[in-house]
N, CA, C and O of each residue as an XYZ file, in Angstrom:
764
protein
N     -15.725    -45.404      6.563
C     -14.696    -45.516      5.720
C     -13.301    -45.593      6.510
O     -12.457    -46.469      6.320
N     -13.195    -44.541      7.423
C     -11.762    -44.809      8.526
C     -12.118    -46.107      9.374
O     -11.225    -46.951      9.449
N     -12.945    -46.281      9.819
C     -12.915    -47.341     10.639
C     -13.100    -49.059      9.742
O     -13.110    -50.171     10.268
N     -13.184    -48.818      8.756
C     -12.734    -49.991      7.905
C     -11.152    -50.011      7.584
O     -10.479    -51.041      7.583
N     -10.567    -48.475      7.259
C      -9.038    -48.529      7.400
C      -8.434    -49.138      8.325
O      -7.643    -50.069      8.174
N      -8.904    -48.455      9.720
C      -8.131    -48.819     10.952
C      -8.280    -50.298     10.802
O      -7.595    -50.939     11.600
N      -9.004    -50.990      9.980
C      -9.057    -52.635     10.628
C      -8.087    -52.965      9.530
O      -7.296    -53.813      9.945
N      -7.835    -52.603      8.228
C      -7.031    -53.024      7.425
C      -5.296    -52.696      7.768
O      -4.337    -53.427      7.521
N      -5.311    -51.386      8.394
C      -3.581    -51.507      8.803
C      -3.540    -52.267      9.890
O      -2.333    -52.415     10.077
N      -4.009    -52.740     10.577
C      -3.551    -53.335     11.902
C      -3.092    -52.563     12.869
O      -3.808    -51.633     13.240
N      -2.132    -52.720     13.328
C      -1.123    -52.343     14.150
C      -0.639    -51.168     13.822
O      -0.316    -50.491     14.798
N      -0.445    -50.604     12.623
C       0.215    -49.671     11.709
C      -0.802    -48.244     11.614
O      -1.990    -48.094     11.900
N       0.091    -47.421     11.155
C      -0.823    -45.945     10.755
C      -0.878    -45.506      9.300
O       0.020    -45.549      8.460
N      -1.907    -45.151      9.206
C      -1.975    -44.367      7.785
C      -1.779    -43.409      7.643
O      -2.094    -42.946      8.740
N      -1.295    -42.221      6.782
C      -0.600    -40.997      6.692
C      -1.363    -40.580      5.377
O      -1.025    -41.142      4.335
N      -2.412    -39.595      5.347
C      -2.927    -38.875      4.202
C      -2.778    -37.411      4.093
O      -3.430    -36.666      4.825
N      -2.030    -37.011      3.300
C      -1.977    -35.646      2.962
C      -2.881    -35.023      1.904
O      -3.012    -35.344      0.723
N      -3.405    -34.168      2.522
C      -4.569    -33.062      1.339
C      -3.545    -32.434      0.342
O      -2.322    -32.523      0.449
N      -4.160    -31.854     -0.541
C      -3.658    -31.271     -1.515
C      -3.156    -29.949     -0.929
O      -3.835    -29.342     -0.100
N      -1.783    -29.427     -1.422
C      -1.424    -28.124     -1.378
C      -2.022    -26.812     -1.794
O      -2.647    -27.021     -2.835
N      -2.085    -25.868     -1.528
C      -2.514    -24.531     -2.429
C      -1.643    -24.252     -3.696
O      -0.463    -23.957     -3.501
N      -2.054    -24.310     -4.812
C      -0.996    -24.028     -5.929
C      -0.943    -22.516     -6.389
O      -2.054    -22.121     -6.743
N       0.111    -21.516     -6.481
C       0.283    -20.274     -6.605
C      -0.073    -20.236     -8.170
O       0.590    -21.006     -8.865
N      -0.895    -19.557     -8.725
C      -0.995    -18.996    -10.218
C      -0.176    -17.859    -10.649
O       0.410    -17.745    -11.726
N      -0.215    -16.920     -9.536
C       0.999    -15.899     -9.840
C       1.569    -15.015     -8.428
O       1.715    -15.612     -7.362
N       1.801    -13.868     -8.530
C       2.247    -13.632     -7.190
C       0.785    -13.425     -6.331
O       1.009    -13.412     -5.120
N      -0.378    -13.293     -6.606
C      -0.962    -12.803     -5.495
C      -2.355    -13.491     -5.821
O      -3.410    -13.054     -5.362
N      -2.262    -14.810     -6.805
C      -3.836    -15.589     -6.574
C      -3.331    -16.910     -6.628
O      -2.116    -17.075     -6.735
N      -4.102    -17.866     -6.567
C      -3.907    -19.260     -6.546
C      -5.034    -20.106     -7.320
O      -6.251    -19.973     -7.190
N      -4.328    -21.035     -8.182
C      -5.635    -21.692     -8.758
C      -6.278    -22.386     -7.683
O      -5.802    -22.682     -6.587
N      -7.950    -22.710     -8.352
C      -9.071    -23.386     -7.377
C      -8.568    -24.753     -7.101
O      -7.902    -25.600     -7.696
N      -9.141    -24.625     -5.990
C      -8.285    -25.674     -4.836
C      -9.096    -26.789     -5.011
O     -10.269    -26.552     -5.302
N      -8.735    -28.006     -4.897
C      -9.452    -29.177     -5.080
C      -8.671    -30.155     -4.534
O      -7.488    -30.241     -4.861
N      -9.299    -31.105     -3.535
C      -8.819    -31.643     -2.527
C      -8.286    -33.089     -3.054
O      -8.839    -33.650     -3.999
N      -7.373    -33.547     -2.497
C      -6.750    -34.945     -3.290
C      -8.023    -36.084     -3.052
O      -8.742    -35.929     -2.065
N      -8.150    -36.668     -3.529
C      -9.086    -38.214     -3.959
C      -9.262    -38.563     -2.280
O     -10.060    -38.194     -1.418
N      -7.964    -39.566     -2.304
C      -7.914    -40.544     -1.069
C      -8.032    -39.582     -0.135
O      -8.529    -40.116      0.857
N      -7.788    -38.191      0.104
C      -8.166    -37.411      1.703
C      -9.411    -37.204      1.665
O      -9.933    -37.216      2.780
N     -10.372    -36.943      0.461
C     -11.472    -36.414      0.696
C     -12.553    -37.863      0.985
O     -13.683    -37.990      1.458
N     -11.748    -38.609      0.543
C     -12.787    -40.097      0.572
C     -12.663    -40.172      2.328
O     -13.735    -40.268      2.926
N     -11.850    -40.146      2.852
C     -11.520    -40.639      4.242
C     -11.887    -39.358      5.080
O     -12.214    -39.539      6.253
N     -11.862    -38.134      4.595
C     -12.180    -37.111      5.893
C     -13.390    -36.323      5.317
O     -14.279    -36.172      6.155
N     -13.597    -35.891      4.340
C     -14.240    -34.734      3.805
C     -13.984    -33.858      3.823
O     -14.557    -33.035      3.109
N     -12.971    -33.516      4.649
C     -12.372    -32.042      4.977
C     -11.619    -30.909      3.764
O     -10.532    -31.157      3.243
N     -12.227    -29.979      3.540
C     -12.496    -29.252      2.092
C     -11.037    -28.290      2.335
O     -11.083    -27.363      1.527
N     -10.127    -28.238      2.945
C      -9.115    -27.309      3.419
C      -7.554    -27.922      2.868
O      -7.204    -29.089      3.045
N      -6.875    -27.068      2.300
C      -5.617    -27.188      1.497
C      -4.500    -27.652      2.637
O      -4.526    -27.113      3.744
N      -3.600    -28.588      2.346
C      -2.230    -28.750      3.489
C      -2.766    -29.166      4.752
O      -2.202    -28.642      5.713
N      -3.806    -30.055      5.052
C      -4.180    -30.564      6.372
C      -3.842    -31.999      5.986
O      -3.961    -32.468      4.854
N      -3.414    -32.624      7.051
C      -2.851    -33.905      7.160
C      -4.034    -34.908      8.076
O      -4.493    -34.556      9.162
N      -4.363    -36.104      7.425
C      -4.866    -36.758      8.500
C      -3.810    -38.436      8.883
O      -2.953    -39.100      8.300
N      -4.327    -38.469      9.790
C      -3.502    -39.879     10.778
C      -4.689    -40.699     10.800
O      -5.613    -40.164     11.414
N      -4.981    -41.998     10.248
C      -5.698    -42.815     10.674
C      -4.880    -43.973     11.403
O      -4.043    -44.511     10.678
N      -4.966    -44.415     12.602
C      -4.349    -45.237     13.673
C      -5.278    -46.805     13.963
O      -6.349    -47.041     14.523
N      -4.639    -47.339     13.532
C      -5.377    -49.148     13.846
C      -5.025    -49.391     14.890
O      -4.627    -48.380     15.467
N      -4.936    -50.675     15.726
C      -4.446    -51.194     16.518
C      -5.763    -51.527     17.705
O      -6.922    -51.338     17.336
N      -5.562    -51.880     18.710
C      -6.371    -51.949     20.171
C      -7.505    -51.126     19.918
O      -8.659    -51.404     19.591
N      -6.806    -49.843     20.186
C      -7.897    -48.480     20.274
C      -7.518    -47.500     19.126
O      -6.917    -46.464     19.413
N      -7.824    -47.766     17.926
C      -7.843    -46.957     16.871
C      -8.735    -45.522     16.834
O      -9.756    -45.352     17.499
N      -8.199    -44.622     16.012
C      -8.370    -42.796     16.270
C      -8.085    -42.566     15.057
O      -7.532    -43.410     14.353
N      -8.446    -41.312     14.615
C      -8.014    -40.762     13.639
C      -7.379    -39.136     14.177
O      -7.683    -38.769     15.312
N      -6.891    -38.630     13.685
C      -6.082    -37.102     14.170
C      -5.898    -36.801     12.841
O      -5.642    -37.536     11.887
N      -6.123    -35.220     12.941
C      -6.273    -34.480     11.693
C      -5.598    -33.247     12.127
O      -5.643    -32.797     13.272
N      -4.905    -32.679     11.025
C      -3.966    -31.401     11.278
C      -4.421    -30.685      9.976
O      -4.493    -31.156      8.841
N      -4.763    -29.207     10.494
C      -5.028    -28.402      9.484
C      -4.724    -26.992     10.130
O      -3.976    -26.880     11.101
N      -5.510    -25.666      9.377
C      -4.900    -24.824      9.767
C      -5.496    -24.305     10.838
O      -6.467    -24.947     11.239
N      -5.225    -23.383     11.398
C      -5.691    -22.567     12.693
C      -6.281    -21.577     12.209
O      -5.801    -20.801     11.383
N      -7.928    -21.505     12.934
C      -8.858    -20.514     12.792
C      -8.170    -19.230     13.003
O      -7.395    -18.858     13.885
N      -8.787    -18.490     11.678
C      -8.216    -16.978     11.869
C      -9.132    -16.357     10.783
O      -9.289    -16.553      9.578
N      -9.861    -15.236     12.028
C     -10.629    -14.391     11.354
C     -10.034    -13.395     10.121
O     -10.652    -13.042      9.116
N      -8.713    -13.066     10.485
C      -8.265    -11.797      9.400
C      -7.866    -12.821      8.129
O      -7.833    -12.365      6.986
N      -7.591    -14.105      8.373
C      -7.338    -14.565      6.812
C      -8.215    -15.084      6.007
O      -8.213    -15.252      4.787
N      -9.383    -15.447      7.282
C     -10.659    -15.777      6.636
C     -11.258    -14.664      5.588
O     -11.955    -14.873      4.594
N     -10.718    -13.269      6.173
C     -11.392    -12.121      5.330
C     -10.895    -12.463      3.591
O     -11.647    -12.385      2.620
N      -9.763    -12.761      3.577
C      -9.070    -12.661      1.895
C      -9.436    -14.483      1.339
O      -9.938    -14.714      0.239
N      -9.126    -15.419      2.183
C      -8.986    -16.764      1.744
C     -10.746    -17.285      1.831
O     -11.178    -17.762      0.782
N     -11.399    -17.231      2.621
C     -12.922    -17.952      3.242
C     -12.268    -18.540      4.078
O     -11.079    -18.646      4.380
N     -13.725    -19.112      4.595
C     -13.926    -19.902      5.717
C     -12.747    -20.770      5.931
O     -12.207    -21.270      4.944
N     -12.241    -21.028      7.254
C     -11.593    -21.968      8.005
C     -12.232    -22.598      9.165
O     -12.860    -22.107     10.103
N     -11.934    -23.755      8.884
C     -12.956    -24.743     10.065
C     -11.752    -24.478     11.243
O     -12.298    -23.996     12.236
N     -10.813    -24.582     11.371
C      -9.988    -24.827     12.779
C     -10.236    -26.217     13.204
O     -11.085    -27.046     12.878
N      -9.070    -26.228     14.174
C      -9.052    -28.121     14.450
C     -10.588    -28.139     15.785
O     -10.940    -29.104     16.462
N     -11.007    -27.173     15.775
C     -12.024    -27.461     17.062
C     -13.510    -27.738     16.142
O     -14.351    -28.580     16.457
N     -13.577    -27.037     15.231
C     -14.632    -27.076     14.415
C     -14.538    -28.541     13.193
O     -15.447    -29.223     12.719
N     -13.439    -28.586     13.047
C     -13.268    -29.462     12.267
C     -13.246    -30.686     12.876
O     -13.810    -31.483     12.126
N     -12.769    -31.353     14.130
C     -13.110    -32.262     15.020
C     -14.659    -32.360     15.140
O     -15.224    -33.451     15.061
N     -15.245    -31.343     15.306
C     -17.197    -31.574     15.139
C     -17.545    -31.851     13.715
O     -18.344    -32.730     13.393
N     -17.171    -31.386     13.208
C     -17.890    -31.667     12.222
C     -17.409    -32.528     10.821
O     -17.949    -32.548      9.715
N     -16.559    -33.013     11.156
C     -16.249    -34.373     10.201
C     -15.607    -35.527     10.940
O     -14.790    -36.306     10.448
N     -16.211    -35.553     12.546
C     -16.127    -36.970     13.344
C     -14.881    -37.011     13.277
O     -14.554    -37.894     12.484
N     -13.865    -36.403     13.792
C     -12.499    -36.981     14.151
C     -12.001    -37.222     15.455
O     -12.423    -36.372     16.240
N     -11.362    -37.947     15.904
C     -11.183    -38.112     17.410
C     -10.384    -37.070     17.900
O     -10.581    -36.778     19.080
N      -9.487    -36.403     17.258
C      -8.681    -35.501     17.817
C      -8.241    -34.621     16.356
O      -8.070    -35.106     15.238
N      -8.144    -33.422     16.703
C      -7.869    -32.501     15.936
C      -6.820    -31.107     16.203
O      -7.009    -30.059     16.819
N      -5.854    -31.545     15.568
C      -4.844    -29.970     15.883
C      -4.148    -29.354     14.982
O      -3.829    -29.952     13.954
N      -3.753    -27.936     15.216
C      -3.278    -26.768     14.399
C      -2.121    -27.652     13.491
O      -1.784    -28.695     14.050
N      -1.609    -27.441     12.457
C      -0.676    -27.890     11.591
C       0.647    -27.714     12.444
O       1.379    -28.682     12.648
N       0.932    -26.466     12.930
C       1.961    -26.181     13.811
C       2.526    -27.132     14.724
O       3.703    -27.047     15.077
N       1.854    -27.915     15.074
C       1.741    -29.175     16.098
C       2.111    -30.272     15.448
O       2.285    -31.188     16.252
N       2.331    -30.623     14.213
C       2.498    -31.720     13.406
C       3.791    -32.617     13.562
O       3.962    -33.823     13.738
N       4.497    -31.700     13.445
C       5.914    -32.514     14.102
C       6.257    -32.993     15.216
O       6.943    -34.010     15.321
N       5.691    -32.117     16.464
C       5.493    -32.839     18.049
C       4.618    -34.157     18.093
O       4.942    -35.183     18.692
N       3.601    -33.990     17.453
C       2.802    -35.346     17.992
C       2.747    -36.487     16.608
O       1.908    -37.387     16.648
N       3.728    -36.369     15.365
C       3.609    -37.237     14.649
C       4.510    -38.173     14.773
O       4.397    -39.281     14.250
N       5.447    -37.818     15.453
C       6.625    -38.934     15.955
C       5.831    -39.703     16.851
O       5.933    -40.926     16.763
N       4.992    -39.175     17.770
C       4.423    -40.296     18.891
C       3.279    -40.886     18.092
O       2.737    -41.847     18.637
N       2.952    -40.633     17.292
C       1.514    -41.541     16.576
C       2.583    -42.638     15.691
O       2.112    -43.761     15.509
N       3.845    -42.399     15.193
C       4.115    -43.326     14.236
C       5.190    -44.574     15.219
O       5.416    -45.731     14.865
N       5.883    -43.655     16.929
C       6.240    -44.434     17.582
C       5.712    -45.784     17.675
O       4.486    -45.886     17.681
N       6.742    -47.327     17.781
C       6.019    -48.455     18.321
C       5.061    -49.120     17.127
O       4.646    -50.278     17.170
N       4.810    -48.246     16.138
C       3.891    -49.198     14.880
C       4.830    -49.932     13.812
O       5.828    -49.465     13.262
N       4.342    -51.016     13.679
C       4.791    -51.840     12.978
C       5.219    -51.057     11.063
O       6.217    -51.171     10.350
N       4.244    -50.514     10.924
C       4.022    -49.962      9.467
C       3.490    -48.655      9.655
O       2.776    -48.235     10.566
N       4.039    -47.963      8.456
C       3.369    -46.643      8.039
C       2.825    -46.851      6.521
O       3.487    -47.218      5.550
N       1.158    -46.452      6.583
C       0.910    -46.804      5.071
C       0.450    -45.249      4.682
O      -0.342    -44.541      5.303
N       1.276    -44.896      3.319
C       0.862    -43.413      2.657
C       0.836    -43.670      1.594
O       0.825    -44.872      1.327
N       0.817    -42.833      0.644
C       0.682    -42.865     -0.763
C       2.319    -42.681     -1.113
O       3.292    -42.211     -0.524
N       2.027    -43.409     -2.590
C       3.380    -43.796     -3.176
C       3.960    -42.478     -3.699
O       5.161    -42.210     -3.723
N       2.779    -41.543     -4.192
C       3.070    -40.885     -5.294
C       2.789    -39.352     -4.284
O       2.362    -38.363     -4.880
N       2.987    -39.292     -3.174
C       3.583    -37.860     -2.330
C       4.287    -37.148     -2.812
O       4.996    -37.576     -3.722
N       4.360    -36.110     -2.503
C       5.096    -34.852     -3.148
C       6.368    -35.106     -2.327
O       6.171    -35.383     -1.144
N       7.713    -35.057     -2.776
C       8.919    -34.744     -2.084
C       9.015    -34.136     -0.897
O       9.874    -34.392     -0.052
N       7.990    -33.177     -0.783
C       8.201    -32.286      0.695
C       7.393    -33.396      1.830
O       7.895    -33.514      2.948
N       6.260    -34.107      1.513
C       5.611    -34.829      2.257
C       6.102    -35.985      2.671
O       5.900    -36.531      3.756
N       6.982    -36.476      1.471
C       7.992    -37.589      1.948
C       8.973    -37.310      2.987
O       9.359    -37.860      4.018
N       9.166    -36.516      2.494
C      10.668    -35.594      3.480
C      10.301    -35.755      4.950
O      10.932    -36.327      5.839
N       8.936    -35.009      5.007
C       8.341    -34.815      6.556
C       8.227    -36.366      6.910
O       8.636    -36.615      8.044
N       7.779    -37.419      6.215
C       7.498    -38.657      7.188
C       8.775    -39.268      7.341
O       8.955    -39.929      8.363
N      10.065    -39.124      6.174
C      11.194    -39.763      6.899
C      11.849    -39.023      8.046
O      12.583    -39.578      8.864
N      11.539    -37.741      8.057
C      12.029    -36.818      9.153
C      11.411    -37.445     10.031
O      12.214    -37.567     10.956
N      10.383    -37.960     10.326
C       9.661    -38.144     11.793
C      10.247    -39.742     11.830
O      10.772    -40.024     12.907
N      10.238    -40.561     11.065
C      11.432    -41.797     11.081
C      12.806    -41.479     11.753
O      13.380    -41.950     12.735
N      13.107    -40.524     10.876
C      14.732    -40.568     11.796
C      14.499    -40.211     12.774
O      15.259    -40.841     13.509
N      13.670    -39.299     13.607
C      13.563    -38.785     14.806
C      13.627    -40.508     15.950
O      14.374    -40.902     16.846
N      12.807    -40.887     15.480
C      12.121    -42.279     16.357
C      13.623    -43.131     15.923
O      14.054    -43.877     16.802
N      14.116    -43.079     15.118
C      15.560    -43.918     15.101
C      16.387    -43.442     16.114
O      17.067    -44.175     16.832
N      16.349    -42.347     16.178
C      17.097    -41.634     17.268
C      17.015    -42.164     18.821
O      17.945    -42.369     19.600
N      15.713    -42.307     19.003
C      15.110    -42.583     20.336
C      15.167    -44.618     20.531
O      14.553    -45.371     21.286
N      15.828    -44.779     19.840
C      15.898    -46.452     20.250
C      16.011    -46.854     21.540
O      15.317    -47.673     22.143
N      17.478    -45.845     22.139
C      17.481    -46.430     23.441
C      16.782    -46.134     24.279
O      17.163    -46.371     25.425
N      15.526    -45.521     24.079
C      14.534    -45.101     25.016
C      13.404    -46.190     24.770
O      12.249    -46.027     25.161
N      13.805    -47.223     24.144
C      12.804    -48.440     23.682
C      11.739    -47.625     22.577
O      10.640    -48.178     22.626
N      11.748    -46.919     21.977
C      10.670    -46.449     20.931
C      11.369    -47.279     19.563
O      12.508    -47.223     19.100
N      10.266    -47.994     19.183
C      10.449    -49.086     18.211
C      10.163    -48.131     16.911
O       9.135    -47.455     16.951
N      11.068    -48.029     15.682
C      10.523    -47.516     14.766
C       9.668    -48.277     13.597
O       9.707    -49.504     13.689
N       9.194    -47.949     12.927
C       8.050    -48.646     11.517
C       8.905    -49.314     11.047
O       9.927    -48.672     10.804
N       8.950    -50.658     10.734
C       9.485    -51.516      9.888
C       9.577    -51.216      8.482
O      10.540    -51.276      7.717
N       8.592    -50.941      8.333
C       7.924    -50.825      6.801
C       7.265    -49.415      6.353
O       6.755    -48.792      7.284
N       7.206    -48.921      5.301
C       6.551    -48.083      4.572
C       5.629    -48.750      3.428
O       6.210    -49.232      2.455
N       4.211    -48.801      3.496
C       3.619    -49.354      2.296
C       2.581    -48.461      1.696
O       1.916    -47.670      2.365
N       2.486    -48.603      0.559
C       1.422    -47.876     -0.353
C       0.017    -48.226     -0.044
O      -0.556    -49.300     -0.226
N      -0.553    -46.822      0.595
C      -1.852    -46.823      1.083
C      -2.704    -47.338     -0.498
O      -3.548    -48.231     -0.424
N      -2.399    -46.722     -1.782
C      -3.422    -46.888     -2.522
C      -3.837    -48.728     -2.791
O      -4.825    -49.073     -3.441
N      -3.121    -49.449     -2.318
C      -3.466    -50.836     -2.077
C      -4.262    -51.563     -1.366
O      -4.337    -52.792     -1.375
N      -5.007    -50.642     -0.593
C      -5.775    -51.033      0.223
C      -6.629    -50.019     -0.061
O      -7.818    -50.302      0.084
N      -6.345    -48.803     -0.460
C      -7.733    -47.916     -0.702
C      -8.497    -47.948     -2.098
O      -9.625    -47.514     -2.332
N      -7.555    -48.603     -3.014
C      -8.127    -48.851     -4.311
C      -9.527    -49.516     -4.111
O     -10.638    -49.013     -4.278
N      -9.103    -51.093     -3.612
C     -10.353    -52.096     -3.956
C     -11.487    -51.348     -2.894
O     -12.625    -51.748     -3.141
N     -11.428    -50.396     -1.818
C     -12.213    -49.752     -0.884
C     -12.971    -48.801     -1.727
O     -14.177    -48.823     -1.483
N     -12.624    -48.018     -2.599
C     -13.514    -47.341     -3.041
C     -13.907    -47.717     -4.286
O     -14.517    -46.823     -4.872
N     -13.759    -48.816     -4.948
C     -14.613    -49.759     -6.073
C     -15.599    -49.997     -5.181
O     -16.612    -49.402     -5.551
N     -15.790    -50.661     -4.060
C     -17.574    -51.015     -3.389
C     -17.938    -49.801     -2.842
O     -17.429    -49.128     -1.946
N     -19.334    -49.573     -3.846
C     -19.883    -48.207     -3.136
C     -20.731    -48.371     -1.963
O     -20.987    -49.565     -1.805
N     -21.127    -47.814     -1.304
C     -22.090    -47.800     -0.504
C     -23.637    -47.498     -0.955
O     -23.786    -46.895     -2.018
N     -24.820    -47.894     -0.190
C     -25.994    -47.369     -0.759
C     -25.988    -46.310     -1.152
O     -26.383    -45.979     -2.270
N     -25.412    -45.375     -0.064
C     -25.552    -43.849     -0.361
C     -24.653    -43.397     -1.157
O     -24.791    -42.231     -1.527
N     -23.753    -43.996     -1.535
C     -23.026    -43.582     -2.742
C     -23.930    -43.873     -3.779
O     -24.353    -42.974     -4.506
N     -24.257    -45.027     -3.911
C     -24.951    -45.675     -5.205
C     -26.118    -44.407     -5.712
O     -26.267    -43.938     -6.840
N     -26.894    -44.051     -4.363
C     -28.256    -43.149     -4.610
C     -27.901    -41.776     -4.938
O     -28.657    -41.031     -5.561
N     -26.410    -41.347     -4.395
C     -25.716    -40.119     -5.311
C     -25.086    -40.373     -6.298
O     -24.561    -39.310     -6.628
N     -24.783    -41.217     -7.052
C     -24.377    -41.464     -8.466
C     -25.466    -41.377     -8.881
O     -25.576    -40.275     -9.418
N     -26.632    -42.099     -8.955
C     -28.304    -42.024     -9.468
C     -28.515    -41.201     -9.554
O     -29.215    -41.027    -10.552
N     -28.210    -39.885     -8.731
C     -28.751    -38.532     -8.777
C     -28.321    -37.966     -9.867
O     -28.886    -37.397    -10.800
N     -27.057    -38.246     -9.570
C     -25.967    -37.175    -10.698
C     -26.158    -37.825    -12.431
O     -26.294    -37.227    -13.498
N     -26.111    -38.887    -12.189
C     -26.921    -39.656    -13.605
C     -28.115    -38.962    -14.018
O     -28.064    -38.443    -15.133
N     -29.022    -38.861    -13.450
C     -30.056    -38.190    -13.365
C     -30.352    -36.788    -13.777
O     -31.380    -36.294    -14.242
N     -29.475    -36.400    -13.559
C     -29.339    -34.828    -13.201
C     -28.591    -34.715    -14.762
O     -29.202    -34.160    -15.675
N     -27.576    -35.142    -14.921
C     -27.040    -35.409    -16.317
C     -27.765    -35.728    -17.495
O     -27.532    -35.153    -18.558
N     -28.889    -36.874    -17.336
C     -29.467    -37.680    -18.477
C     -30.717    -36.495    -18.783
O     -31.268    -36.485    -19.885
N     -31.079    -35.569    -17.769
C     -31.728    -34.357    -18.063
C     -31.539    -33.418    -18.509
O     -32.435    -32.949    -19.211
N     -30.393    -32.729    -18.351
C     -29.809    -31.956    -18.979
C     -29.480    -31.884    -20.445
O     -29.480    -30.932    -21.226
N     -29.139    -33.430    -20.631
C     -28.942    -33.699    -22.118
C     -30.019    -33.721    -23.046
O     -30.013    -33.405    -24.236
N     -31.118    -34.218    -22.195
C     -32.570    -34.171    -22.794
C     -33.042    -32.817    -23.215
O     -33.483    -32.604    -24.345
N     -32.942    -31.930    -22.309
C     -33.177    -30.512    -22.349
C     -32.501    -29.891    -23.559
O     -33.205    -29.403    -24.443
N     -31.145    -29.881    -23.651
C     -30.508    -29.667    -24.560
C     -30.703    -30.031    -25.965
O     -30.684    -29.294    -26.951
N     -30.900    -31.339    -25.884
C     -31.641    -32.107    -27.301
C     -32.826    -31.438    -27.980
O     -32.934    -31.573    -29.198
N     -33.741    -30.717    -27.293
C     -34.821    -29.955    -27.036
C     -34.732    -28.919    -27.681
O     -35.184    -28.686    -28.802
N     -33.914    -27.997    -26.729
C     -33.517    -26.648    -27.818
C     -32.632    -26.495    -28.988
O     -32.279    -25.427    -29.488
N     -32.278    -27.815    -29.408
C     -31.913    -27.745    -30.647
C     -32.427    -28.397    -31.572
O     -31.739    -28.781    -32.518
N     -33.837    -28.669    -31.474
C     -34.627    -29.032    -32.485
C     -35.243    -28.328    -33.208
O     -36.034    -27.522    -32.718
N     -35.013    -28.451    -35.011
C     -35.663    -27.292    -35.806
C     -37.003    -26.689    -35.266
O     -37.552    -25.766    -35.868
């Protein structure tokens, strides 16, 4: 999926944010669910992560995620960390979230277009604008700023409609399980 996206963004870069953890109250959160587009492209199940899918002559992907932290894992559950995330999810580069500003400006520099979702949160959009503005200030150094920001959904929605053989098999398995559950339920309510 990432390879197909890389071919569609040309010399651009796609930036996809995963959902943030949402607080329910002072000391608990709502159950986390990944952003559908983010999950479709990465399978990475942790909040606050950011995926860059870079096109061009040498396409690659970069994931920014939480750093591995044993103490945090005691309370919040398993954390992949960049090293394990890179290996598990077959991503060319993975870095801690703390390095995103430093690396993102290099990833978008000299790219014609940035592809991102138009319904990003204000916080996410502000981050992208910050990177673009930083590159604008580097114009005298010969760094080109992306010329436009394109809604990534216009590329991903048609991609998600066409299902791979694996996805079709998985959907069939899900339908079979649901069907069997309905049959069992109907058997249990017969007089």
